């Protein structure tokens, strides 16, 4: 089967069995290695991408469900010759990145949060992050970064 | 310019937040084949038949490997009892029997299913105590034939033992005011980095080139060589970005399979663990039993302690459990004065997955046991728990149980700092039902293994560091080492870079373990940078017609102190040097100076002392829900001596991350084994990792108590925050419910049961 959607703003057509995970399509067909297969079972969130603005675990998200949607990955936030987005920059400024394997997913979850939620108090940020496991940081600096990025003006960039 | 002591951003950070960093799990080469491993489904058996002929001729299959392809015996440093594939005997569920490489994963899986295996099952030995009981079947009947790196007590299912004995223990017990005895049991904990183990190997020009996200490239090189029976220099290990390790990526794991299959096919071969393979076959922190008996005087002074630590090695010594067995006695006798002591640390074989290093090796359960035990003593004496600890704390100039004198002991200061943040008296005064408080001090070590680094200046005036230090994620290489080098050379941080980790280009490095990178690699890089600086000043002195002693390097230029207009830019110094004295560059190295200790008091000890010792105190307040048994950590305070804080923000990150891993260990992480010794928790649903909702507010105070042989005074910082966590939470929970629990983890069920029984 063939499925059409936009990937980071560009129209794409993916040919795969409908139950193929969106993550496999991204990594194996589109050459986008940002989203990670941390568990492959919908538990760690390292594979988080945005489908029509909402975070999903792409490792268990059938590509068939992406038909007609807008898919965004970490690579689509700021291209290489552009400055970092506010959340990307804040994560570095606040020391929220260690090994970084969880970070592509964390960045997407927090991007969605900043785009949709005006309230970014500690518990809101924390609950938005419960689907993203970070084994390194203890989360505090990621939360600090999210709150700092939210309190600077404008949208996510 | 002072870079050291600033919270500089990590040099590898931009690629990480952009999703552009290439991890081990992302690495591929052109024409890479896929490898899969056939693993045992029974814990103990004799192999009567292993026929791969059908599998080998299946579609897409390029090669099959078995025990005949990997003739060596290896083990992590001490006992060489591990073969890559089970030979005639199977010793655990998950033990490799054969490996297949094919064009696709599906083809490789199909081939595994076609391998014909016949077995005679044996009675498995799964229990730690049963393993050491008289008459139990030997898991390694040939144990005497195994090569060991050093002599040490071992026999039958006792893979290794270390002993420490000081003073006159029996007399102290005979004359003591009080003797208290306890037993504690702790579980397996899985490292579970987000990135599973992955490797790509190719065979070229008679050598194996392996890309693997390992914490300890030189160890992986040596271990591959031993398992395959080849020279270690025939292996080259290159390290892509590492997606976490926590001890789990110190040792060789999937790399040798890829190597064997690459040689057999002449193609690059990739192996990538699924999460389930990761959980079931990659060695966790060992389960353990700690028995402590302590003699005390009426004022609470510890007179003697007799301790036995039983740790589960699993089926072989491929993990670090044997190598670090002596950490147990040292940590039991490293924080408090214990004038008479007798400790035995026993590591036993069982028919279970081999256990391995996890951040804080041996420490968390020994400290958990010691601190619950001290609370028991305080209860018996009717003494304040903090006072008991303060009275027995090792002070400056006093000795650990191995006779090592701690001239820079900083335990009192760490306890005082915690008390300043949250006074013990206030916490006591504000006590309410089902709330508990505890404070725990700890002495720990910095891993002392050696390091080499080289630094060269480029023609544009920037510097490149080359080494085999692995950037595990702490930032030790990409901030710590770079900050040290930039500071020494008078360069901006962005003008110093580190080349990719490679055992061919980097000299030996003892790995990203035991908080040693900033310390060991920092020292080696500082040595190299100092030599480079000397070369720069020498050449510049000639150019400026000034004495070397009058020169300083500021903002990328060498100038005569106090005469800012008399200066030369570093690129022109490099250019002048090129055809004058030769290109500017130097190698640096470091070995930890000998630490004096009493060698006569120990047997079987590979770890004999606590080099670059560091000191800390943890304090917590918890609340227990009496209806559900759920423990909530309300407040957590850490005061930690790091010698010198090279990058305070990165250190805070290590403290926050380490404490949360410790909370997982204390409250719920438990890698359970089933009736066949198989890992039950083979996924992240049943093995729950701490989430953002589990993370309490953590206040961290960084203390600077310089180490005379650390780089600019620095000692280890990253490993220890995990160690006292289960101890302090355990003590606080016991305080909250008025009853000790002598087993981890403190699940709601265990806590509820303890409440009901009281
Ligand atoms: S990889 Fe998708 S949730 Fe873990
Ligand atoms: S930074 Fe390593 S898992 Fe989050």
mmCIF file of C-alpha atoms in Angstrom, chain B residues 429-689:
data_model
loop_
_atom_site.group_PDB
_atom_site.id
_atom_site.type_symbol
_atom_site.label_atom_id
_atom_site.label_comp_id
_atom_site.label_asym_id
_atom_site.label_seq_id
_atom_site.Cartn_x
_atom_site.Cartn_y
_atom_site.Cartn_z
ATOM 1 C CA UNK B 429 10.458 18.606 65.368
ATOM 2 C CA UNK B 430 8.114 18.704 62.380
ATOM 3 C CA UNK B 431 7.565 14.953 62.318
ATOM 4 C CA UNK B 432 4.042 13.777 61.625
ATOM 5 C CA UNK B 433 2.536 10.303 61.422
ATOM 6 C CA UNK B 434 3.671 8.419 58.330
ATOM 7 C CA UNK B 435 6.359 10.942 57.557
ATOM 8 C CA UNK B 436 9.971 9.912 57.938
ATOM 9 C CA UNK B 437 13.380 11.509 57.683
ATOM 10 C CA UNK B 438 16.909 10.170 57.365
ATOM 11 C CA UNK B 439 20.431 11.291 56.605
ATOM 12 C CA UNK B 440 23.292 9.148 55.316
ATOM 13 C CA UNK B 441 26.992 9.996 54.833
ATOM 14 C CA UNK B 442 29.217 8.118 52.401
ATOM 15 C CA UNK B 443 32.827 7.767 51.313
ATOM 16 C CA UNK B 444 33.351 6.532 47.761
ATOM 17 C CA UNK B 445 36.159 6.239 45.241
ATOM 18 C CA UNK B 446 37.138 7.573 41.849
ATOM 19 C CA UNK B 447 38.083 4.757 39.474
ATOM 20 C CA UNK B 448 41.905 4.964 39.278
ATOM 21 C CA UNK B 449 42.586 3.403 35.845
ATOM 22 C CA UNK B 450 45.188 5.146 33.671
ATOM 23 C CA UNK B 451 44.681 7.385 30.661
ATOM 24 C CA UNK B 452 46.532 8.775 27.670
ATOM 25 C CA UNK B 453 45.706 11.764 25.489
ATOM 26 C CA UNK B 454 47.410 13.889 22.899
ATOM 27 C CA UNK B 455 46.877 17.498 21.976
ATOM 28 C CA UNK B 456 48.005 19.245 18.809
ATOM 29 C CA UNK B 457 47.666 22.787 17.611
ATOM 30 C CA UNK B 458 46.227 23.322 14.143
ATOM 31 C CA UNK B 459 47.606 25.996 11.799
ATOM 32 C CA UNK B 460 44.535 28.141 12.470
ATOM 33 C CA UNK B 461 45.345 28.251 16.161
ATOM 34 C CA UNK B 462 42.711 25.788 17.303
ATOM 35 C CA UNK B 463 43.532 22.646 19.261
ATOM 36 C CA UNK B 464 42.548 19.036 18.742
ATOM 37 C CA UNK B 465 42.489 16.467 21.537
ATOM 38 C CA UNK B 466 42.853 12.825 20.511
ATOM 39 C CA UNK B 467 42.041 10.106 22.995
ATOM 40 C CA UNK B 468 40.010 6.964 23.555
ATOM 41 C CA UNK B 469 37.911 8.549 26.277
ATOM 42 C CA UNK B 470 34.261 7.681 25.737
ATOM 43 C CA UNK B 471 31.594 10.371 26.008
ATOM 44 C CA UNK B 472 28.942 8.374 27.790
ATOM 45 C CA UNK B 473 26.659 11.371 28.147
ATOM 46 C CA UNK B 474 27.971 12.997 31.310
ATOM 47 C CA UNK B 475 29.773 15.657 29.318
ATOM 48 C CA UNK B 476 33.080 14.601 30.879
ATOM 49 C CA UNK B 477 34.800 14.560 27.473
ATOM 50 C CA UNK B 478 32.754 17.172 25.607
ATOM 51 C CA UNK B 479 32.802 19.723 28.388
ATOM 52 C CA UNK B 480 35.078 18.690 31.279
ATOM 53 C CA UNK B 481 38.194 17.629 29.382
ATOM 54 C CA UNK B 482 37.744 20.374 26.788
ATOM 55 C CA UNK B 483 37.342 23.047 29.468
ATOM 56 C CA UNK B 484 40.539 21.870 31.152
ATOM 57 C CA UNK B 485 42.506 21.915 27.877
ATOM 58 C CA UNK B 486 41.095 25.252 26.702
ATOM 59 C CA UNK B 487 41.894 26.843 30.031
ATOM 60 C CA UNK B 488 45.459 25.555 30.028
ATOM 61 C CA UNK B 489 46.051 26.726 26.452
ATOM 62 C CA UNK B 490 44.352 30.092 26.821
ATOM 63 C CA UNK B 491 41.930 29.247 24.023
ATOM 64 C CA UNK B 492 38.188 29.696 23.716
ATOM 65 C CA UNK B 493 36.215 26.531 24.399
ATOM 66 C CA UNK B 494 34.881 26.494 20.845
ATOM 67 C CA UNK B 495 38.470 26.450 19.556
ATOM 68 C CA UNK B 496 39.228 23.108 21.188
ATOM 69 C CA UNK B 497 37.723 19.934 19.779
ATOM 70 C CA UNK B 498 38.050 16.261 20.433
ATOM 71 C CA UNK B 499 38.436 13.728 17.656
ATOM 72 C CA UNK B 500 36.220 10.643 17.528
ATOM 73 C CA UNK B 501 36.964 7.898 20.026
ATOM 74 C CA UNK B 502 39.081 5.224 18.366
ATOM 75 C CA UNK B 503 41.415 2.655 19.904
ATOM 76 C CA UNK B 504 43.767 2.951 16.898
ATOM 77 C CA UNK B 505 44.424 6.651 17.441
ATOM 78 C CA UNK B 506 43.781 7.086 21.158
ATOM 79 C CA UNK B 507 46.090 5.578 23.762
ATOM 80 C CA UNK B 508 44.778 3.403 26.560
ATOM 81 C CA UNK B 509 41.918 4.793 28.565
ATOM 82 C CA UNK B 510 40.237 3.073 31.500
ATOM 83 C CA UNK B 511 36.740 3.818 30.236
ATOM 84 C CA UNK B 512 33.803 5.966 31.248
ATOM 85 C CA UNK B 513 33.318 4.273 34.601
ATOM 86 C CA UNK B 514 33.571 5.107 38.259
ATOM 87 C CA UNK B 515 33.465 8.859 37.501
ATOM 88 C CA UNK B 516 36.971 8.601 36.120
ATOM 89 C CA UNK B 517 36.874 10.499 32.821
ATOM 90 C CA UNK B 518 37.215 14.058 34.124
ATOM 91 C CA UNK B 519 39.766 12.808 36.646
ATOM 92 C CA UNK B 520 41.879 10.330 34.633
ATOM 93 C CA UNK B 521 41.430 11.661 31.109
ATOM 94 C CA UNK B 522 41.369 15.190 32.493
ATOM 95 C CA UNK B 523 44.800 14.601 33.996
ATOM 96 C CA UNK B 524 46.223 13.051 30.802
ATOM 97 C CA UNK B 525 44.833 15.851 28.639
ATOM 98 C CA UNK B 526 46.075 18.470 31.092
ATOM 99 C CA UNK B 527 49.541 16.908 30.916
ATOM 100 C CA UNK B 528 49.477 17.077 27.111
ATOM 101 C CA UNK B 529 48.088 20.607 27.100
ATOM 102 C CA UNK B 530 50.766 21.767 29.531
ATOM 103 C CA UNK B 531 53.477 20.445 27.207
ATOM 104 C CA UNK B 532 51.811 22.137 24.236
ATOM 105 C CA UNK B 533 51.648 25.374 26.167
ATOM 106 C CA UNK B 534 55.369 25.081 26.949
ATOM 107 C CA UNK B 535 56.119 24.609 23.255
ATOM 108 C CA UNK B 536 54.001 27.631 22.328
ATOM 109 C CA UNK B 537 55.728 29.831 24.885
ATOM 110 C CA UNK B 538 59.165 28.623 23.839
ATOM 111 C CA UNK B 539 58.560 29.553 20.192
ATOM 112 C CA UNK B 540 56.790 32.802 21.076
ATOM 113 C CA UNK B 541 59.637 33.813 23.369
ATOM 114 C CA UNK B 542 61.953 33.703 20.362
ATOM 115 C CA UNK B 543 59.506 35.665 18.227
ATOM 116 C CA UNK B 544 58.915 38.325 20.894
ATOM 117 C CA UNK B 545 62.498 38.336 22.092
ATOM 118 C CA UNK B 546 61.248 37.929 25.642
ATOM 119 C CA UNK B 547 61.772 35.447 28.449
ATOM 120 C CA UNK B 548 59.298 32.542 28.656
ATOM 121 C CA UNK B 549 58.499 33.470 32.236
ATOM 122 C CA UNK B 550 57.285 36.895 31.143
ATOM 123 C CA UNK B 551 54.724 35.489 28.689
ATOM 124 C CA UNK B 552 51.038 34.788 29.057
ATOM 125 C CA UNK B 553 48.412 33.437 26.684
ATOM 126 C CA UNK B 554 45.297 35.572 26.489
ATOM 127 C CA UNK B 555 42.451 35.266 23.991
ATOM 128 C CA UNK B 556 44.415 33.219 21.506
ATOM 129 C CA UNK B 557 47.552 35.388 21.571
ATOM 130 C CA UNK B 558 50.822 35.146 23.400
ATOM 131 C CA UNK B 559 51.848 38.428 24.940
ATOM 132 C CA UNK B 560 54.412 39.871 27.248
ATOM 133 C CA UNK B 561 52.702 40.307 30.614
ATOM 134 C CA UNK B 562 51.732 43.899 31.136
ATOM 135 C CA UNK B 563 52.706 44.898 27.576
ATOM 136 C CA UNK B 564 49.552 44.175 25.561
ATOM 137 C CA UNK B 565 50.893 45.526 22.272
ATOM 138 C CA UNK B 566 53.824 43.129 22.318
ATOM 139 C CA UNK B 567 52.028 39.989 21.213
ATOM 140 C CA UNK B 568 51.805 37.288 18.566
ATOM 141 C CA UNK B 569 48.702 35.384 17.592
ATOM 142 C CA UNK B 570 48.814 31.617 18.142
ATOM 143 C CA UNK B 571 48.444 30.786 14.414
ATOM 144 C CA UNK B 572 51.625 32.653 13.686
ATOM 145 C CA UNK B 573 53.364 30.850 16.560
ATOM 146 C CA UNK B 574 52.177 27.543 15.060
ATOM 147 C CA UNK B 575 53.390 28.641 11.606
ATOM 148 C CA UNK B 576 56.789 29.692 12.907
ATOM 149 C CA UNK B 577 57.182 26.489 14.898
ATOM 150 C CA UNK B 578 56.303 24.368 11.861
ATOM 151 C CA UNK B 579 59.598 24.962 10.048
ATOM 152 C CA UNK B 580 61.586 25.836 13.125
ATOM 153 C CA UNK B 581 61.113 23.249 15.899
ATOM 154 C CA UNK B 582 58.411 21.230 14.111
ATOM 155 C CA UNK B 583 54.595 21.064 14.426
ATOM 156 C CA UNK B 584 53.292 21.786 17.906
ATOM 157 C CA UNK B 585 51.783 18.814 19.707
ATOM 158 C CA UNK B 586 52.361 16.533 22.663
ATOM 159 C CA UNK B 587 51.184 13.364 24.354
ATOM 160 C CA UNK B 588 50.092 13.263 27.932
ATOM 161 C CA UNK B 589 49.485 10.441 30.324
ATOM 162 C CA UNK B 590 48.307 9.707 33.811
ATOM 163 C CA UNK B 591 48.429 6.939 36.347
ATOM 164 C CA UNK B 592 47.005 7.277 39.843
ATOM 165 C CA UNK B 593 49.810 7.552 42.391
ATOM 166 C CA UNK B 594 50.095 4.616 44.799
ATOM 167 C CA UNK B 595 47.628 4.852 47.685
ATOM 168 C CA UNK B 596 49.131 3.566 50.957
ATOM 169 C CA UNK B 597 47.024 0.890 52.637
ATOM 170 C CA UNK B 598 47.561 -2.219 54.708
ATOM 171 C CA UNK B 599 47.933 -4.986 52.127
ATOM 172 C CA UNK B 600 48.242 -7.637 54.820
ATOM 173 C CA UNK B 601 44.603 -7.309 55.849
ATOM 174 C CA UNK B 602 43.096 -8.391 52.511
ATOM 175 C CA UNK B 603 42.843 -11.474 50.327
ATOM 176 C CA UNK B 604 41.469 -11.761 46.789
ATOM 177 C CA UNK B 605 41.075 -8.008 46.429
ATOM 178 C CA UNK B 606 41.359 -6.485 42.950
ATOM 179 C CA UNK B 607 40.093 -3.173 44.341
ATOM 180 C CA UNK B 608 42.319 -2.507 47.338
ATOM 181 C CA UNK B 609 41.734 1.160 48.142
ATOM 182 C CA UNK B 610 39.532 4.178 47.476
ATOM 183 C CA UNK B 611 41.680 6.443 45.240
ATOM 184 C CA UNK B 612 40.723 10.128 44.948
ATOM 185 C CA UNK B 613 38.221 9.415 47.705
ATOM 186 C CA UNK B 614 35.137 11.603 47.710
ATOM 187 C CA UNK B 615 32.589 12.362 50.367
ATOM 188 C CA UNK B 616 28.922 13.108 50.427
ATOM 189 C CA UNK B 617 25.769 13.178 52.505
ATOM 190 C CA UNK B 618 22.183 12.542 51.398
ATOM 191 C CA UNK B 619 19.095 13.529 53.328
ATOM 192 C CA UNK B 620 15.467 12.822 52.543
ATOM 193 C CA UNK B 621 11.975 13.252 53.883
ATOM 194 C CA UNK B 622 9.323 10.810 52.743
ATOM 195 C CA UNK B 623 5.648 10.247 53.232
ATOM 196 C CA UNK B 624 3.974 6.851 53.293
ATOM 197 C CA UNK B 625 0.333 6.432 52.408
ATOM 198 C CA UNK B 626 -0.933 4.045 55.113
ATOM 199 C CA UNK B 627 -3.787 2.848 52.880
ATOM 200 C CA UNK B 628 -1.782 2.019 49.779
ATOM 201 C CA UNK B 629 1.778 1.657 51.074
ATOM 202 C CA UNK B 630 2.955 4.095 48.467
ATOM 203 C CA UNK B 631 6.108 6.055 49.314
ATOM 204 C CA UNK B 632 6.415 9.655 48.171
ATOM 205 C CA UNK B 633 9.784 11.384 48.366
ATOM 206 C CA UNK B 634 8.930 14.891 49.528
ATOM 207 C CA UNK B 635 12.370 16.367 49.694
ATOM 208 C CA UNK B 636 15.874 15.274 48.794
ATOM 209 C CA UNK B 637 19.106 17.044 49.669
ATOM 210 C CA UNK B 638 22.626 16.141 48.512
ATOM 211 C CA UNK B 639 25.934 17.639 49.576
ATOM 212 C CA UNK B 640 28.757 16.202 47.495
ATOM 213 C CA UNK B 641 32.477 16.817 47.448
ATOM 214 C CA UNK B 642 33.780 16.847 43.872
ATOM 215 C CA UNK B 643 37.274 18.143 44.581
ATOM 216 C CA UNK B 644 36.936 20.966 42.117
ATOM 217 C CA UNK B 645 33.810 21.634 40.099
ATOM 218 C CA UNK B 646 34.936 21.862 36.467
ATOM 219 C CA UNK B 647 31.349 22.305 35.200
ATOM 220 C CA UNK B 648 28.838 22.781 38.038
ATOM 221 C CA UNK B 649 25.743 22.382 35.858
ATOM 222 C CA UNK B 650 26.904 19.040 34.495
ATOM 223 C CA UNK B 651 27.642 17.866 38.052
ATOM 224 C CA UNK B 652 24.157 18.880 39.181
ATOM 225 C CA UNK B 653 22.781 16.885 36.266
ATOM 226 C CA UNK B 654 24.727 13.844 37.443
ATOM 227 C CA UNK B 655 23.375 14.271 40.958
ATOM 228 C CA UNK B 656 19.772 14.628 39.823
ATOM 229 C CA UNK B 657 20.028 11.698 37.407
ATOM 230 C CA UNK B 658 21.881 9.452 39.844
ATOM 231 C CA UNK B 659 19.420 10.124 42.655
ATOM 232 C CA UNK B 660 16.458 9.266 40.419
ATOM 233 C CA UNK B 661 18.079 5.960 39.385
ATOM 234 C CA UNK B 662 18.556 5.322 43.095
ATOM 235 C CA UNK B 663 14.900 6.089 43.774
ATOM 236 C CA UNK B 664 13.943 3.557 41.101
ATOM 237 C CA UNK B 665 16.145 0.965 42.853
ATOM 238 C CA UNK B 666 14.774 1.842 46.268
ATOM 239 C CA UNK B 667 11.104 1.836 45.389
ATOM 240 C CA UNK B 668 10.242 -0.274 42.363
ATOM 241 C CA UNK B 669 12.931 -1.379 39.901
ATOM 242 C CA UNK B 670 13.300 -5.132 40.170
ATOM 243 C CA UNK B 671 14.453 -7.387 37.349
ATOM 244 C CA UNK B 672 12.707 -10.559 38.446
ATOM 245 C CA UNK B 673 13.719 -14.098 37.542
ATOM 246 C CA UNK B 674 11.254 -16.930 36.929
ATOM 247 C CA UNK B 675 11.314 -20.581 37.902
ATOM 248 C CA UNK B 676 13.837 -21.374 35.189
ATOM 249 C CA UNK B 677 16.077 -18.467 36.064
ATOM 250 C CA UNK B 678 14.713 -16.633 33.052
ATOM 251 C CA UNK B 679 14.237 -12.868 33.179
ATOM 252 C CA UNK B 680 10.532 -12.163 33.639
ATOM 253 C CA UNK B 681 10.692 -8.425 33.122
ATOM 254 C CA UNK B 682 11.670 -8.347 29.482
ATOM 255 C CA UNK B 683 9.959 -5.073 28.614
ATOM 256 C CA UNK B 684 9.553 -1.538 29.923
ATOM 257 C CA UNK B 685 5.974 -2.094 30.976
ATOM 258 C CA UNK B 686 6.660 -4.673 33.649
ATOM 259 C CA UNK B 687 10.136 -3.246 34.348
ATOM 260 C CA UNK B 688 9.144 0.294 35.150
ATOM 261 C CA UNK B 689 11.726 3.069 34.847
#
